[in-house]
PDB file of N, CA, C and O in Angstrom:
ATOM      1  N   MET K   1     -36.456 -27.055   0.623  1.00 50.00           N
ATOM      2  CA  MET K   1     -35.505 -27.557  -0.508  1.00 50.00           C
ATOM      3  C   MET K   1     -34.320 -27.819  -0.221  1.00 50.00           C
ATOM      4  O   MET K   1     -33.553 -25.552   0.467  1.00 50.00           O
ATOM      5  N   ARG K   2     -33.276 -27.601  -0.875  1.00 48.00           N
ATOM      6  CA  ARG K   2     -31.683 -27.830  -0.570  1.00 48.00           C
ATOM      7  C   ARG K   2     -31.028 -27.000  -2.002  1.00 48.00           C
ATOM      8  O   ARG K   2     -30.946 -27.615  -2.427  1.00 48.00           O
ATOM      9  N   ILE K   3     -30.468 -25.186  -1.774  1.00 50.00           N
ATOM     10  CA  ILE K   3     -30.131 -24.360  -2.541  1.00 50.00           C
ATOM     11  C   ILE K   3     -29.219 -25.330  -2.125  1.00 50.00           C
ATOM     12  O   ILE K   3     -28.143 -25.843  -0.653  1.00 50.00           O
ATOM     13  N   PRO K   4     -28.275 -25.207  -2.924  1.00 47.00           N
ATOM     14  CA  PRO K   4     -26.425 -25.116  -3.066  1.00 47.00           C
ATOM     15  C   PRO K   4     -24.796 -24.623  -2.267  1.00 47.00           C
ATOM     16  O   PRO K   4     -25.636 -22.970  -2.484  1.00 47.00           O
ATOM     17  N   ASN K   5     -24.495 -24.750  -1.900  1.00 49.00           N
ATOM     18  CA  ASN K   5     -24.021 -23.883  -0.477  1.00 49.00           C
ATOM     19  C   ASN K   5     -22.513 -23.221  -1.915  1.00 49.00           C
ATOM     20  O   ASN K   5     -22.212 -24.683  -2.672  1.00 49.00           O
ATOM     21  N   PRO K   6     -22.974 -22.270  -1.896  1.00 48.00           N
ATOM     22  CA  PRO K   6     -21.851 -21.591  -3.327  1.00 48.00           C
ATOM     23  C   PRO K   6     -19.982 -22.099  -3.109  1.00 48.00           C
ATOM     24  O   PRO K   6     -19.984 -21.678  -4.130  1.00 48.00           O
ATOM     25  N   ASP K   7     -20.081 -22.486  -1.799  1.00 48.00           N
ATOM     26  CA  ASP K   7     -18.179 -22.666  -1.557  1.00 48.00           C
ATOM     27  C   ASP K   7     -18.381 -24.097  -2.329  1.00 48.00           C
ATOM     28  O   ASP K   7     -17.023 -23.371  -1.592  1.00 48.00           O
ATOM     29  N   ASP K   8     -19.022 -24.356  -1.774  1.00 49.00           N
ATOM     30  CA  ASP K   8     -19.143 -25.884  -2.208  1.00 49.00           C
ATOM     31  C   ASP K   8     -19.136 -26.140  -4.147  1.00 49.00           C
ATOM     32  O   ASP K   8     -20.919 -26.163  -4.819  1.00 49.00           O
ATOM     33  N   ASP K   9     -18.135 -27.130  -4.328  1.00 51.00           N
ATOM     34  CA  ASP K   9     -18.025 -27.065  -6.037  1.00 51.00           C
ATOM     35  C   ASP K   9     -19.079 -28.599  -5.970  1.00 51.00           C
ATOM     36  O   ASP K   9     -19.593 -28.524  -6.989  1.00 51.00           O
ATOM     37  N   TYR K  10     -19.282 -29.305  -5.270  1.00 51.00           N
ATOM     38  CA  TYR K  10     -20.432 -30.649  -5.323  1.00 51.00           C
ATOM     39  C   TYR K  10     -21.883 -29.649  -5.786  1.00 51.00           C
ATOM     40  O   TYR K  10     -22.470 -29.665  -4.428  1.00 51.00           O
ATOM     41  N   ILE K  11     -22.565 -30.077  -7.153  1.00 64.00           N
ATOM     42  CA  ILE K  11     -23.899 -30.273  -7.603  1.00 64.00           C
ATOM     43  C   ILE K  11     -24.364 -31.802  -7.520  1.00 64.00           C
ATOM     44  O   ILE K  11     -23.861 -32.387  -8.141  1.00 64.00           O
ATOM     45  N   ARG K  12     -26.063 -31.739  -7.193  1.00 68.00           N
ATOM     46  CA  ARG K  12     -26.625 -32.715  -7.045  1.00 68.00           C
ATOM     47  C   ARG K  12     -26.367 -33.582  -8.513  1.00 68.00           C
ATOM     48  O   ARG K  12     -27.095 -31.985  -9.363  1.00 68.00           O
ATOM     49  N   SER K  13     -27.163 -34.035  -8.770  1.00 80.00           N
ATOM     50  CA  SER K  13     -26.846 -34.354 -10.212  1.00 80.00           C
ATOM     51  C   SER K  13     -28.542 -34.225 -10.138  1.00 80.00           C
ATOM     52  O   SER K  13     -29.588 -34.321  -9.369  1.00 80.00           O
ATOM     53  N   ILE K  14     -29.159 -33.932 -11.521  1.00 85.00           N
ATOM     54  CA  ILE K  14     -30.764 -33.792 -11.477  1.00 85.00           C
ATOM     55  C   ILE K  14     -31.806 -35.137 -10.554  1.00 85.00           C
ATOM     56  O   ILE K  14     -32.941 -34.827 -10.536  1.00 85.00           O
ATOM     57  N   THR K  15     -31.092 -36.278 -11.478  1.00 79.00           N
ATOM     58  CA  THR K  15     -31.755 -37.520 -11.352  1.00 79.00           C
ATOM     59  C   THR K  15     -31.875 -37.292  -9.779  1.00 79.00           C
ATOM     60  O   THR K  15     -32.881 -37.959  -9.549  1.00 79.00           O
ATOM     61  N   TYR K  16     -30.883 -36.765  -9.201  1.00 84.00           N
ATOM     62  CA  TYR K  16     -31.053 -36.746  -7.615  1.00 84.00           C
ATOM     63  C   TYR K  16     -31.773 -36.147  -6.752  1.00 84.00           C
ATOM     64  O   TYR K  16     -32.062 -36.744  -5.013  1.00 84.00           O
ATOM     65  N   ILE K  17     -32.782 -35.254  -7.121  1.00 91.00           N
ATOM     66  CA  ILE K  17     -33.659 -34.719  -7.026  1.00 91.00           C
ATOM     67  C   ILE K  17     -34.542 -35.035  -8.094  1.00 91.00           C
ATOM     68  O   ILE K  17     -35.302 -35.269  -8.357  1.00 91.00           O
ATOM     69  N   CYS K  18     -35.776 -34.832  -6.308  1.00 93.00           N
ATOM     70  CA  CYS K  18     -36.708 -35.594  -6.188  1.00 93.00           C
ATOM     71  C   CYS K  18     -37.703 -34.952  -6.897  1.00 93.00           C
ATOM     72  O   CYS K  18     -38.013 -33.613  -6.443  1.00 93.00           O
ATOM     73  N   ASP K  19     -39.026 -34.737  -7.597  1.00 96.00           N
ATOM     74  CA  ASP K  19     -40.271 -34.489  -8.609  1.00 96.00           C
ATOM     75  C   ASP K  19     -40.799 -33.153  -7.395  1.00 96.00           C
ATOM     76  O   ASP K  19     -41.355 -32.378  -7.545  1.00 96.00           O
ATOM     77  N   GLU K  20     -40.692 -33.754  -6.597  1.00 96.00           N
ATOM     78  CA  GLU K  20     -41.945 -32.719  -4.892  1.00 96.00           C
ATOM     79  C   GLU K  20     -40.468 -31.859  -4.624  1.00 96.00           C
ATOM     80  O   GLU K  20     -40.905 -30.922  -4.607  1.00 96.00           O
ATOM     81  N   GLU K  21     -39.368 -31.976  -5.062  1.00 96.00           N
ATOM     82  CA  GLU K  21     -38.541 -31.170  -4.499  1.00 96.00           C
ATOM     83  C   GLU K  21     -38.482 -30.143  -5.576  1.00 96.00           C
ATOM     84  O   GLU K  21     -38.495 -28.694  -5.515  1.00 96.00           O
ATOM     85  N   LEU K  22     -38.388 -30.536  -6.798  1.00 96.00           N
ATOM     86  CA  LEU K  22     -38.202 -29.570  -7.571  1.00 96.00           C
ATOM     87  C   LEU K  22     -39.681 -28.970  -8.321  1.00 96.00           C
ATOM     88  O   LEU K  22     -39.745 -27.335  -8.601  1.00 96.00           O
ATOM     89  N   ALA K  23     -40.647 -29.552  -8.175  1.00 97.00           N
ATOM     90  CA  ALA K  23     -42.202 -28.429  -7.888  1.00 97.00           C
ATOM     91  C   ALA K  23     -42.244 -27.821  -7.296  1.00 97.00           C
ATOM     92  O   ALA K  23     -43.294 -26.879  -6.936  1.00 97.00           O
ATOM     93  N   LEU K  24     -42.417 -28.085  -5.418  1.00 97.00           N
ATOM     94  CA  LEU K  24     -42.285 -27.315  -5.308  1.00 97.00           C
ATOM     95  C   LEU K  24     -40.899 -25.168  -5.437  1.00 97.00           C
ATOM     96  O   LEU K  24     -41.571 -24.481  -5.142  1.00 97.00           O
ATOM     97  N   ALA K  25     -39.706 -25.669  -6.094  1.00 97.00           N
ATOM     98  CA  ALA K  25     -39.102 -24.553  -6.037  1.00 97.00           C
ATOM     99  C   ALA K  25     -39.010 -24.403  -7.144  1.00 97.00           C
ATOM    100  O   ALA K  25     -39.262 -22.993  -7.348  1.00 97.00           O
ATOM    101  N   MET K  26     -39.870 -24.697  -8.130  1.00 97.00           N
ATOM    102  CA  MET K  26     -40.967 -23.750  -9.494  1.00 97.00           C
ATOM    103  C   MET K  26     -41.822 -23.497  -8.895  1.00 97.00           C
ATOM    104  O   MET K  26     -41.972 -21.979  -9.962  1.00 97.00           O
ATOM    105  N   LYS K  27     -43.211 -23.975  -8.171  1.00 97.00           N
ATOM    106  CA  LYS K  27     -44.508 -22.969  -7.462  1.00 97.00           C
ATOM    107  C   LYS K  27     -43.398 -21.953  -7.323  1.00 97.00           C
ATOM    108  O   LYS K  27     -44.113 -20.893  -6.999  1.00 97.00           O
ATOM    109  N   THR K  28     -43.527 -22.574  -6.387  1.00 97.00           N
ATOM    110  CA  THR K  28     -41.951 -20.681  -5.260  1.00 97.00           C
ATOM    111  C   THR K  28     -42.332 -19.552  -6.586  1.00 97.00           C
ATOM    112  O   THR K  28     -42.036 -18.753  -6.019  1.00 97.00           O
ATOM    113  N   ILE K  29     -41.437 -20.209  -7.153  1.00 97.00           N
ATOM    114  CA  ILE K  29     -40.829 -19.011  -8.002  1.00 97.00           C
ATOM    115  C   ILE K  29     -41.524 -18.554  -9.005  1.00 97.00           C
ATOM    116  O   ILE K  29     -41.985 -16.981  -9.633  1.00 97.00           O
ATOM    117  N   ALA K  30     -42.088 -19.521  -9.515  1.00 97.00           N
ATOM    118  CA  ALA K  30     -43.827 -18.944 -10.548  1.00 97.00           C
ATOM    119  C   ALA K  30     -44.241 -17.952  -9.557  1.00 97.00           C
ATOM    120  O   ALA K  30     -45.000 -16.610 -10.022  1.00 97.00           O
ATOM    121  N   GLN K  31     -44.322 -17.678  -8.087  1.00 95.00           N
ATOM    122  CA  GLN K  31     -45.706 -17.209  -7.433  1.00 95.00           C
ATOM    123  C   GLN K  31     -44.679 -16.466  -7.564  1.00 95.00           C
ATOM    124  O   GLN K  31     -45.269 -15.595  -6.590  1.00 95.00           O
ATOM    125  N   HIS K  32     -43.489 -16.185  -7.291  1.00 95.00           N
ATOM    126  CA  HIS K  32     -42.489 -14.437  -6.985  1.00 95.00           C
ATOM    127  C   HIS K  32     -42.164 -13.359  -8.197  1.00 95.00           C
ATOM    128  O   HIS K  32     -41.275 -13.246  -9.005  1.00 95.00           O
ATOM    129  N   SER K  33     -42.946 -14.328  -9.443  1.00 93.00           N
ATOM    130  CA  SER K  33     -41.976 -13.934 -10.807  1.00 93.00           C
ATOM    131  C   SER K  33     -44.008 -12.995 -11.215  1.00 93.00           C
ATOM    132  O   SER K  33     -44.672 -13.473 -11.084  1.00 93.00           O
ATOM    133  N   PHE K  34     -43.388 -12.408 -12.222  1.00 88.00           N
ATOM    134  CA  PHE K  34     -44.212 -12.192 -12.553  1.00 88.00           C
ATOM    135  C   PHE K  34     -44.740 -11.747 -14.060  1.00 88.00           C
ATOM    136  O   PHE K  34     -43.370 -11.473 -14.649  1.00 88.00           O
ATOM    137  N   GLY K  35     -45.405 -13.295 -15.089  1.00 92.00           N
ATOM    138  CA  GLY K  35     -45.810 -12.928 -17.030  1.00 92.00           C
ATOM    139  C   GLY K  35     -44.487 -13.738 -16.118  1.00 92.00           C
ATOM    140  O   GLY K  35     -43.414 -13.335 -17.170  1.00 92.00           O
ATOM    141  N   ILE K  36     -43.649 -14.482 -16.770  1.00 97.00           N
ATOM    142  CA  ILE K  36     -42.710 -16.440 -16.540  1.00 97.00           C
ATOM    143  C   ILE K  36     -43.667 -17.285 -16.484  1.00 97.00           C
ATOM    144  O   ILE K  36     -44.338 -18.017 -16.573  1.00 97.00           O
ATOM    145  N   THR K  37     -43.151 -17.060 -18.465  1.00 98.00           N
ATOM    146  CA  THR K  37     -43.048 -17.965 -19.450  1.00 98.00           C
ATOM    147  C   THR K  37     -42.541 -20.180 -18.838  1.00 98.00           C
ATOM    148  O   THR K  37     -41.397 -19.955 -17.636  1.00 98.00           O
ATOM    149  N   PRO K  38     -43.072 -21.102 -19.508  1.00 98.00           N
ATOM    150  CA  PRO K  38     -42.863 -22.495 -18.268  1.00 98.00           C
ATOM    151  C   PRO K  38     -41.041 -22.493 -18.599  1.00 98.00           C
ATOM    152  O   PRO K  38     -40.219 -23.102 -18.189  1.00 98.00           O
ATOM    153  N   GLU K  39     -41.067 -21.799 -19.746  1.00 97.00           N
ATOM    154  CA  GLU K  39     -38.872 -21.933 -20.045  1.00 97.00           C
ATOM    155  C   GLU K  39     -38.238 -21.482 -19.597  1.00 97.00           C
ATOM    156  O   GLU K  39     -36.747 -21.984 -19.242  1.00 97.00           O
ATOM    157  N   ASP K  40     -39.113 -20.180 -18.888  1.00 97.00           N
ATOM    158  CA  ASP K  40     -37.969 -20.162 -18.181  1.00 97.00           C
ATOM    159  C   ASP K  40     -37.740 -19.792 -17.249  1.00 97.00           C
ATOM    160  O   ASP K  40     -36.889 -19.632 -16.195  1.00 97.00           O
ATOM    161  N   LEU K  41     -39.130 -20.070 -16.691  1.00 98.00           N
ATOM    162  CA  LEU K  41     -39.495 -21.170 -15.345  1.00 98.00           C
ATOM    163  C   LEU K  41     -37.738 -22.501 -15.280  1.00 98.00           C
ATOM    164  O   LEU K  41     -37.935 -22.373 -14.122  1.00 98.00           O
ATOM    165  N   PHE K  42     -37.122 -22.991 -16.422  1.00 97.00           N
ATOM    166  CA  PHE K  42     -37.182 -24.424 -16.321  1.00 97.00           C
ATOM    167  C   PHE K  42     -36.583 -23.501 -16.410  1.00 97.00           C
ATOM    168  O   PHE K  42     -34.866 -24.202 -15.965  1.00 97.00           O
ATOM    169  N   ILE K  43     -35.614 -22.572 -16.949  1.00 97.00           N
ATOM    170  CA  ILE K  43     -34.074 -22.378 -16.911  1.00 97.00           C
ATOM    171  C   ILE K  43     -34.347 -21.591 -14.976  1.00 97.00           C
ATOM    172  O   ILE K  43     -32.457 -21.822 -14.811  1.00 97.00           O
ATOM    173  N   VAL K  44     -34.111 -20.840 -14.114  1.00 97.00           N
ATOM    174  CA  VAL K  44     -34.656 -20.221 -13.762  1.00 97.00           C
ATOM    175  C   VAL K  44     -34.441 -21.659 -11.902  1.00 97.00           C
ATOM    176  O   VAL K  44     -34.125 -20.750 -11.321  1.00 97.00           O
ATOM    177  N   THR K  45     -35.402 -22.344 -12.742  1.00 97.00           N
ATOM    178  CA  THR K  45     -34.947 -23.231 -11.352  1.00 97.00           C
ATOM    179  C   THR K  45     -34.076 -23.620 -11.619  1.00 97.00           C
ATOM    180  O   THR K  45     -32.904 -24.352 -10.557  1.00 97.00           O
ATOM    181  N   ALA K  46     -33.448 -24.153 -12.363  1.00 95.00           N
ATOM    182  CA  ALA K  46     -31.616 -24.896 -12.479  1.00 95.00           C
ATOM    183  C   ALA K  46     -30.634 -24.202 -12.724  1.00 95.00           C
ATOM    184  O   ALA K  46     -29.817 -24.990 -11.472  1.00 95.00           O
ATOM    185  N   ARG K  47     -31.263 -22.507 -12.528  1.00 94.00           N
ATOM    186  CA  ARG K  47     -29.418 -21.385 -11.855  1.00 94.00           C
ATOM    187  C   ARG K  47     -30.251 -21.808 -10.553  1.00 94.00           C
ATOM    188  O   ARG K  47     -28.751 -21.992  -9.760  1.00 94.00           O
ATOM    189  N   GLU K  48     -31.690 -21.931  -9.776  1.00 94.00           N
ATOM    190  CA  GLU K  48     -31.572 -22.255  -8.372  1.00 94.00           C
ATOM    191  C   GLU K  48     -31.202 -23.324  -7.533  1.00 94.00           C
ATOM    192  O   GLU K  48     -30.586 -23.750  -6.653  1.00 94.00           O
ATOM    193  N   PHE K  49     -31.188 -24.458  -8.583  1.00 92.00           N
ATOM    194  CA  PHE K  49     -30.336 -25.996  -7.633  1.00 92.00           C
ATOM    195  C   PHE K  49     -28.561 -25.716  -8.236  1.00 92.00           C
ATOM    196  O   PHE K  49     -27.711 -26.788  -7.912  1.00 92.00           O
ATOM    197  N   GLY K  50     -28.293 -24.580  -8.110  1.00 91.00           N
ATOM    198  CA  GLY K  50     -26.466 -24.361  -8.732  1.00 91.00           C
ATOM    199  C   GLY K  50     -26.147 -24.567 -10.935  1.00 91.00           C
ATOM    200  O   GLY K  50     -25.606 -24.974  -9.955  1.00 91.00           O
ATOM    201  N   PHE K  51     -27.510 -25.534 -11.108  1.00 91.00           N
ATOM    202  CA  PHE K  51     -26.972 -25.910 -13.230  1.00 91.00           C
ATOM    203  C   PHE K  51     -25.961 -24.511 -13.059  1.00 91.00           C
ATOM    204  O   PHE K  51     -27.598 -23.640 -13.793  1.00 91.00           O
ATOM    205  N   LYS K  52     -25.263 -24.404 -14.134  1.00 89.00           N
ATOM    206  CA  LYS K  52     -24.466 -22.960 -14.187  1.00 89.00           C
ATOM    207  C   LYS K  52     -25.446 -23.637 -15.961  1.00 89.00           C
ATOM    208  O   LYS K  52     -25.341 -22.555 -16.498  1.00 89.00           O
ATOM    209  N   ARG K  53     -25.663 -24.822 -16.742  1.00 87.00           N
ATOM    210  CA  ARG K  53     -26.266 -24.939 -17.945  1.00 87.00           C
ATOM    211  C   ARG K  53     -27.215 -25.577 -17.305  1.00 87.00           C
ATOM    212  O   ARG K  53     -27.288 -26.610 -17.208  1.00 87.00           O
ATOM    213  N   THR K  54     -28.309 -25.634 -19.100  1.00 89.00           N
ATOM    214  CA  THR K  54     -29.372 -26.120 -19.454  1.00 89.00           C
ATOM    215  C   THR K  54     -29.404 -26.887 -19.854  1.00 89.00           C
ATOM    216  O   THR K  54     -30.079 -26.626 -21.585  1.00 89.00           O
ATOM    217  N   GLY K  55     -28.835 -28.235 -19.675  1.00 90.00           N
ATOM    218  CA  GLY K  55     -28.419 -29.098 -21.155  1.00 90.00           C
ATOM    219  C   GLY K  55     -30.669 -30.502 -21.277  1.00 90.00           C
ATOM    220  O   GLY K  55     -31.068 -29.981 -20.049  1.00 90.00           O
ATOM    221  N   GLU K  56     -30.290 -31.386 -21.891  1.00 92.00           N
ATOM    222  CA  GLU K  56     -30.831 -31.906 -22.502  1.00 92.00           C
ATOM    223  C   GLU K  56     -31.989 -32.574 -21.324  1.00 92.00           C
ATOM    224  O   GLU K  56     -33.371 -32.547 -20.780  1.00 92.00           O
ATOM    225  N   ASN K  57     -31.322 -33.630 -20.645  1.00 92.00           N
ATOM    226  CA  ASN K  57     -32.339 -33.890 -18.763  1.00 92.00           C
ATOM    227  C   ASN K  57     -32.171 -33.024 -17.544  1.00 92.00           C
ATOM    228  O   ASN K  57     -33.227 -33.209 -17.163  1.00 92.00           O
ATOM    229  N   ILE K  58     -31.315 -31.762 -17.468  1.00 95.00           N
ATOM    230  CA  ILE K  58     -32.458 -30.607 -17.076  1.00 95.00           C
ATOM    231  C   ILE K  58     -33.154 -30.075 -17.988  1.00 95.00           C
ATOM    232  O   ILE K  58     -34.569 -30.294 -16.938  1.00 95.00           O
ATOM    233  N   ILE K  59     -33.716 -30.271 -17.985  1.00 96.00           N
ATOM    234  CA  ILE K  59     -34.959 -29.384 -19.019  1.00 96.00           C
ATOM    235  C   ILE K  59     -36.329 -30.247 -18.506  1.00 96.00           C
ATOM    236  O   ILE K  59     -37.465 -30.320 -18.672  1.00 96.00           O
ATOM    237  N   SER K  60     -35.380 -31.730 -19.879  1.00 96.00           N
ATOM    238  CA  SER K  60     -36.865 -32.452 -19.891  1.00 96.00           C
ATOM    239  C   SER K  60     -36.810 -33.359 -18.402  1.00 96.00           C
ATOM    240  O   SER K  60     -38.613 -33.556 -17.953  1.00 96.00           O
ATOM    241  N   SER K  61     -36.327 -32.968 -17.401  1.00 96.00           N
ATOM    242  CA  SER K  61     -36.628 -33.925 -16.283  1.00 96.00           C
ATOM    243  C   SER K  61     -37.675 -32.861 -15.374  1.00 96.00           C
ATOM    244  O   SER K  61     -38.971 -32.739 -14.851  1.00 96.00           O
ATOM    245  N   LEU K  62     -36.880 -31.050 -15.533  1.00 97.00           N
ATOM    246  CA  LEU K  62     -38.060 -30.210 -14.987  1.00 97.00           C
ATOM    247  C   LEU K  62     -39.141 -29.869 -15.841  1.00 97.00           C
ATOM    248  O   LEU K  62     -40.465 -29.850 -15.185  1.00 97.00           O
ATOM    249  N   ARG K  63     -39.754 -30.406 -17.526  1.00 98.00           N
ATOM    250  CA  ARG K  63     -40.732 -30.430 -17.917  1.00 98.00           C
ATOM    251  C   ARG K  63     -41.909 -31.455 -17.070  1.00 98.00           C
ATOM    252  O   ARG K  63     -42.955 -31.311 -17.340  1.00 98.00           O
ATOM    253  N   ASN K  64     -42.007 -32.752 -16.975  1.00 97.00           N
ATOM    254  CA  ASN K  64     -41.896 -34.094 -16.747  1.00 97.00           C
ATOM    255  C   ASN K  64     -43.545 -33.213 -15.250  1.00 97.00           C
ATOM    256  O   ASN K  64     -43.762 -33.610 -15.001  1.00 97.00           O
ATOM    257  N   VAL K  65     -42.017 -32.700 -15.183  1.00 98.00           N
ATOM    258  CA  VAL K  65     -42.408 -32.646 -13.972  1.00 98.00           C
ATOM    259  C   VAL K  65     -43.239 -30.779 -13.712  1.00 98.00           C
ATOM    260  O   VAL K  65     -44.597 -31.870 -12.306  1.00 98.00           O
ATOM    261  N   TYR K  66     -43.583 -30.436 -14.492  1.00 98.00           N
ATOM    262  CA  TYR K  66     -44.209 -29.648 -14.884  1.00 98.00           C
ATOM    263  C   TYR K  66     -45.817 -29.591 -15.134  1.00 98.00           C
ATOM    264  O   TYR K  66     -46.989 -29.375 -15.095  1.00 98.00           O
ATOM    265  N   GLU K  67     -45.369 -30.290 -16.540  1.00 98.00           N
ATOM    266  CA  GLU K  67     -46.174 -31.186 -17.009  1.00 98.00           C
ATOM    267  C   GLU K  67     -47.155 -31.710 -16.052  1.00 98.00           C
ATOM    268  O   GLU K  67     -48.272 -31.956 -15.967  1.00 98.00           O
ATOM    269  N   GLN K  68     -47.291 -32.440 -14.858  1.00 98.00           N
ATOM    270  CA  GLN K  68     -48.048 -33.232 -13.948  1.00 98.00           C
ATOM    271  C   GLN K  68     -48.279 -32.369 -13.008  1.00 98.00           C
ATOM    272  O   GLN K  68     -48.930 -33.075 -12.989  1.00 98.00           O
ATOM    273  N   MET K  69     -47.283 -31.272 -13.078  1.00 97.00           N
ATOM    274  CA  MET K  69     -48.122 -29.375 -12.426  1.00 97.00           C
ATOM    275  C   MET K  69     -49.644 -29.501 -12.827  1.00 97.00           C
ATOM    276  O   MET K  69     -50.667 -29.163 -12.235  1.00 97.00           O
ATOM    277  N   LEU K  70     -49.232 -29.230 -13.695  1.00 97.00           N
ATOM    278  CA  LEU K  70     -50.927 -28.482 -15.131  1.00 97.00           C
ATOM    279  C   LEU K  70     -51.970 -30.096 -14.772  1.00 97.00           C
ATOM    280  O   LEU K  70     -53.187 -29.554 -14.486  1.00 97.00           O
ATOM    281  N   LYS K  71     -51.322 -31.319 -14.789  1.00 97.00           N
ATOM    282  CA  LYS K  71     -52.651 -32.485 -14.608  1.00 97.00           C
ATOM    283  C   LYS K  71     -53.543 -31.670 -13.387  1.00 97.00           C
ATOM    284  O   LYS K  71     -53.958 -32.228 -12.943  1.00 97.00           O
ATOM    285  N   ASN K  72     -52.629 -32.013 -12.129  1.00 95.00           N
ATOM    286  CA  ASN K  72     -52.845 -31.539 -11.038  1.00 95.00           C
ATOM    287  C   ASN K  72     -53.478 -30.423 -10.731  1.00 95.00           C
ATOM    288  O   ASN K  72     -53.627 -30.400  -9.354  1.00 95.00           O
ATOM    289  N   ASN K  73     -52.697 -29.751 -11.947  1.00 94.00           N
ATOM    290  CA  ASN K  73     -54.050 -28.372 -11.514  1.00 94.00           C
ATOM    291  C   ASN K  73     -53.254 -27.740 -10.997  1.00 94.00           C
ATOM    292  O   ASN K  73     -53.570 -26.524  -9.429  1.00 94.00           O
ATOM    293  N   GLU K  74     -51.969 -28.052 -10.096  1.00 95.00           N
ATOM    294  CA  GLU K  74     -52.090 -26.468  -9.320  1.00 95.00           C
ATOM    295  C   GLU K  74     -51.005 -25.855  -9.702  1.00 95.00           C
ATOM    296  O   GLU K  74     -50.923 -25.289  -9.305  1.00 95.00           O
ATOM    297  N   VAL K  75     -50.536 -25.937 -11.081  1.00 96.00           N
ATOM    298  CA  VAL K  75     -50.025 -25.327 -11.977  1.00 96.00           C
ATOM    299  C   VAL K  75     -51.524 -24.104 -13.103  1.00 96.00           C
ATOM    300  O   VAL K  75     -51.679 -25.967 -13.459  1.00 96.00           O
ATOM    301  N   THR K  76     -52.272 -23.479 -13.216  1.00 96.00           N
ATOM    302  CA  THR K  76     -51.609 -22.796 -15.177  1.00 96.00           C
ATOM    303  C   THR K  76     -50.986 -22.742 -15.945  1.00 96.00           C
ATOM    304  O   THR K  76     -50.108 -21.826 -15.255  1.00 96.00           O
ATOM    305  N   GLU K  77     -51.144 -22.994 -17.298  1.00 96.00           N
ATOM    306  CA  GLU K  77     -50.938 -21.441 -18.243  1.00 96.00           C
ATOM    307  C   GLU K  77     -51.843 -21.012 -18.834  1.00 96.00           C
ATOM    308  O   GLU K  77     -52.690 -20.804 -19.621  1.00 96.00           O
ATOM    309  N   ILE K  78     -51.887 -18.987 -18.331  1.00 95.00           N
ATOM    310  CA  ILE K  78     -52.679 -18.556 -19.037  1.00 95.00           C
ATOM    311  C   ILE K  78     -51.444 -17.344 -20.063  1.00 95.00           C
ATOM    312  O   ILE K  78     -50.552 -17.043 -19.645  1.00 95.00           O
ATOM    313  N   ASP K  79     -51.978 -17.541 -21.509  1.00 96.00           N
ATOM    314  CA  ASP K  79     -51.086 -16.881 -21.933  1.00 96.00           C
ATOM    315  C   ASP K  79     -49.817 -17.515 -22.580  1.00 96.00           C
ATOM    316  O   ASP K  79     -48.871 -16.080 -22.494  1.00 96.00           O
ATOM    317  N   GLY K  80     -49.380 -18.508 -22.217  1.00 96.00           N
ATOM    318  CA  GLY K  80     -48.284 -18.556 -22.375  1.00 96.00           C
ATOM    319  C   GLY K  80     -47.998 -17.955 -21.037  1.00 96.00           C
ATOM    320  O   GLY K  80     -46.951 -18.854 -20.818  1.00 96.00           O
ATOM    321  N   LYS K  81     -47.753 -18.248 -20.300  1.00 97.00           N
ATOM    322  CA  LYS K  81     -47.315 -17.186 -18.448  1.00 97.00           C
ATOM    323  C   LYS K  81     -48.001 -19.126 -17.252  1.00 97.00           C
ATOM    324  O   LYS K  81     -49.295 -19.232 -17.440  1.00 97.00           O
ATOM    325  N   VAL K  82     -47.091 -19.116 -16.998  1.00 97.00           N
ATOM    326  CA  VAL K  82     -47.416 -20.108 -15.506  1.00 97.00           C
ATOM    327  C   VAL K  82     -47.984 -19.199 -15.033  1.00 97.00           C
ATOM    328  O   VAL K  82     -47.652 -17.757 -13.333  1.00 97.00           O
ATOM    329  N   CYS K  83     -48.823 -20.040 -14.034  1.00 96.00           N
ATOM    330  CA  CYS K  83     -50.113 -18.879 -12.952  1.00 96.00           C
ATOM    331  C   CYS K  83     -50.254 -20.096 -11.306  1.00 96.00           C
ATOM    332  O   CYS K  83     -50.309 -20.803 -12.175  1.00 96.00           O
ATOM    333  N   VAL K  84     -49.914 -19.736 -10.667  1.00 93.00           N
ATOM    334  CA  VAL K  84     -50.063 -20.614  -9.880  1.00 93.00           C
ATOM    335  C   VAL K  84     -51.123 -20.397  -9.026  1.00 93.00           C
ATOM    336  O   VAL K  84     -51.887 -19.424  -8.329  1.00 93.00           O
ATOM    337  N   GLU K  85     -52.251 -21.977  -8.769  1.00 74.00           N
ATOM    338  CA  GLU K  85     -52.809 -22.315  -8.656  1.00 74.00           C
ATOM    339  C   GLU K  85     -52.331 -21.303  -6.821  1.00 74.00           C
ATOM    340  O   GLU K  85     -52.730 -22.921  -6.002  1.00 74.00           O
ATOM    341  N   HIS K  86     -53.564 -20.973  -5.494  1.00 64.00           N
ATOM    342  CA  HIS K  86     -53.607 -20.887  -4.009  1.00 64.00           C
ATOM    343  C   HIS K  86     -54.688 -21.856  -3.633  1.00 64.00           C
ATOM    344  O   HIS K  86     -55.347 -22.091  -3.459  1.00 64.00           O
TER     345      HIS K  86
END
């Protein structure tokens, strides 16, 4: 996963970040979070990639990847919280 350099003003557009990289970031964040909701996961993931704001394009991209992760049984939701399958 490529984390932006804080000294660099360049932030990749969400469209240039592959789904696998977004999924890996979300799984890693969820594994290290206690009781994170999908919406909070999207915000935290966006921040890790250097986005200061989470507009509709960013949330939509993250939600699409998240829904695919649910379908693939990579993550589940229990009581509205994200759980990563080991």
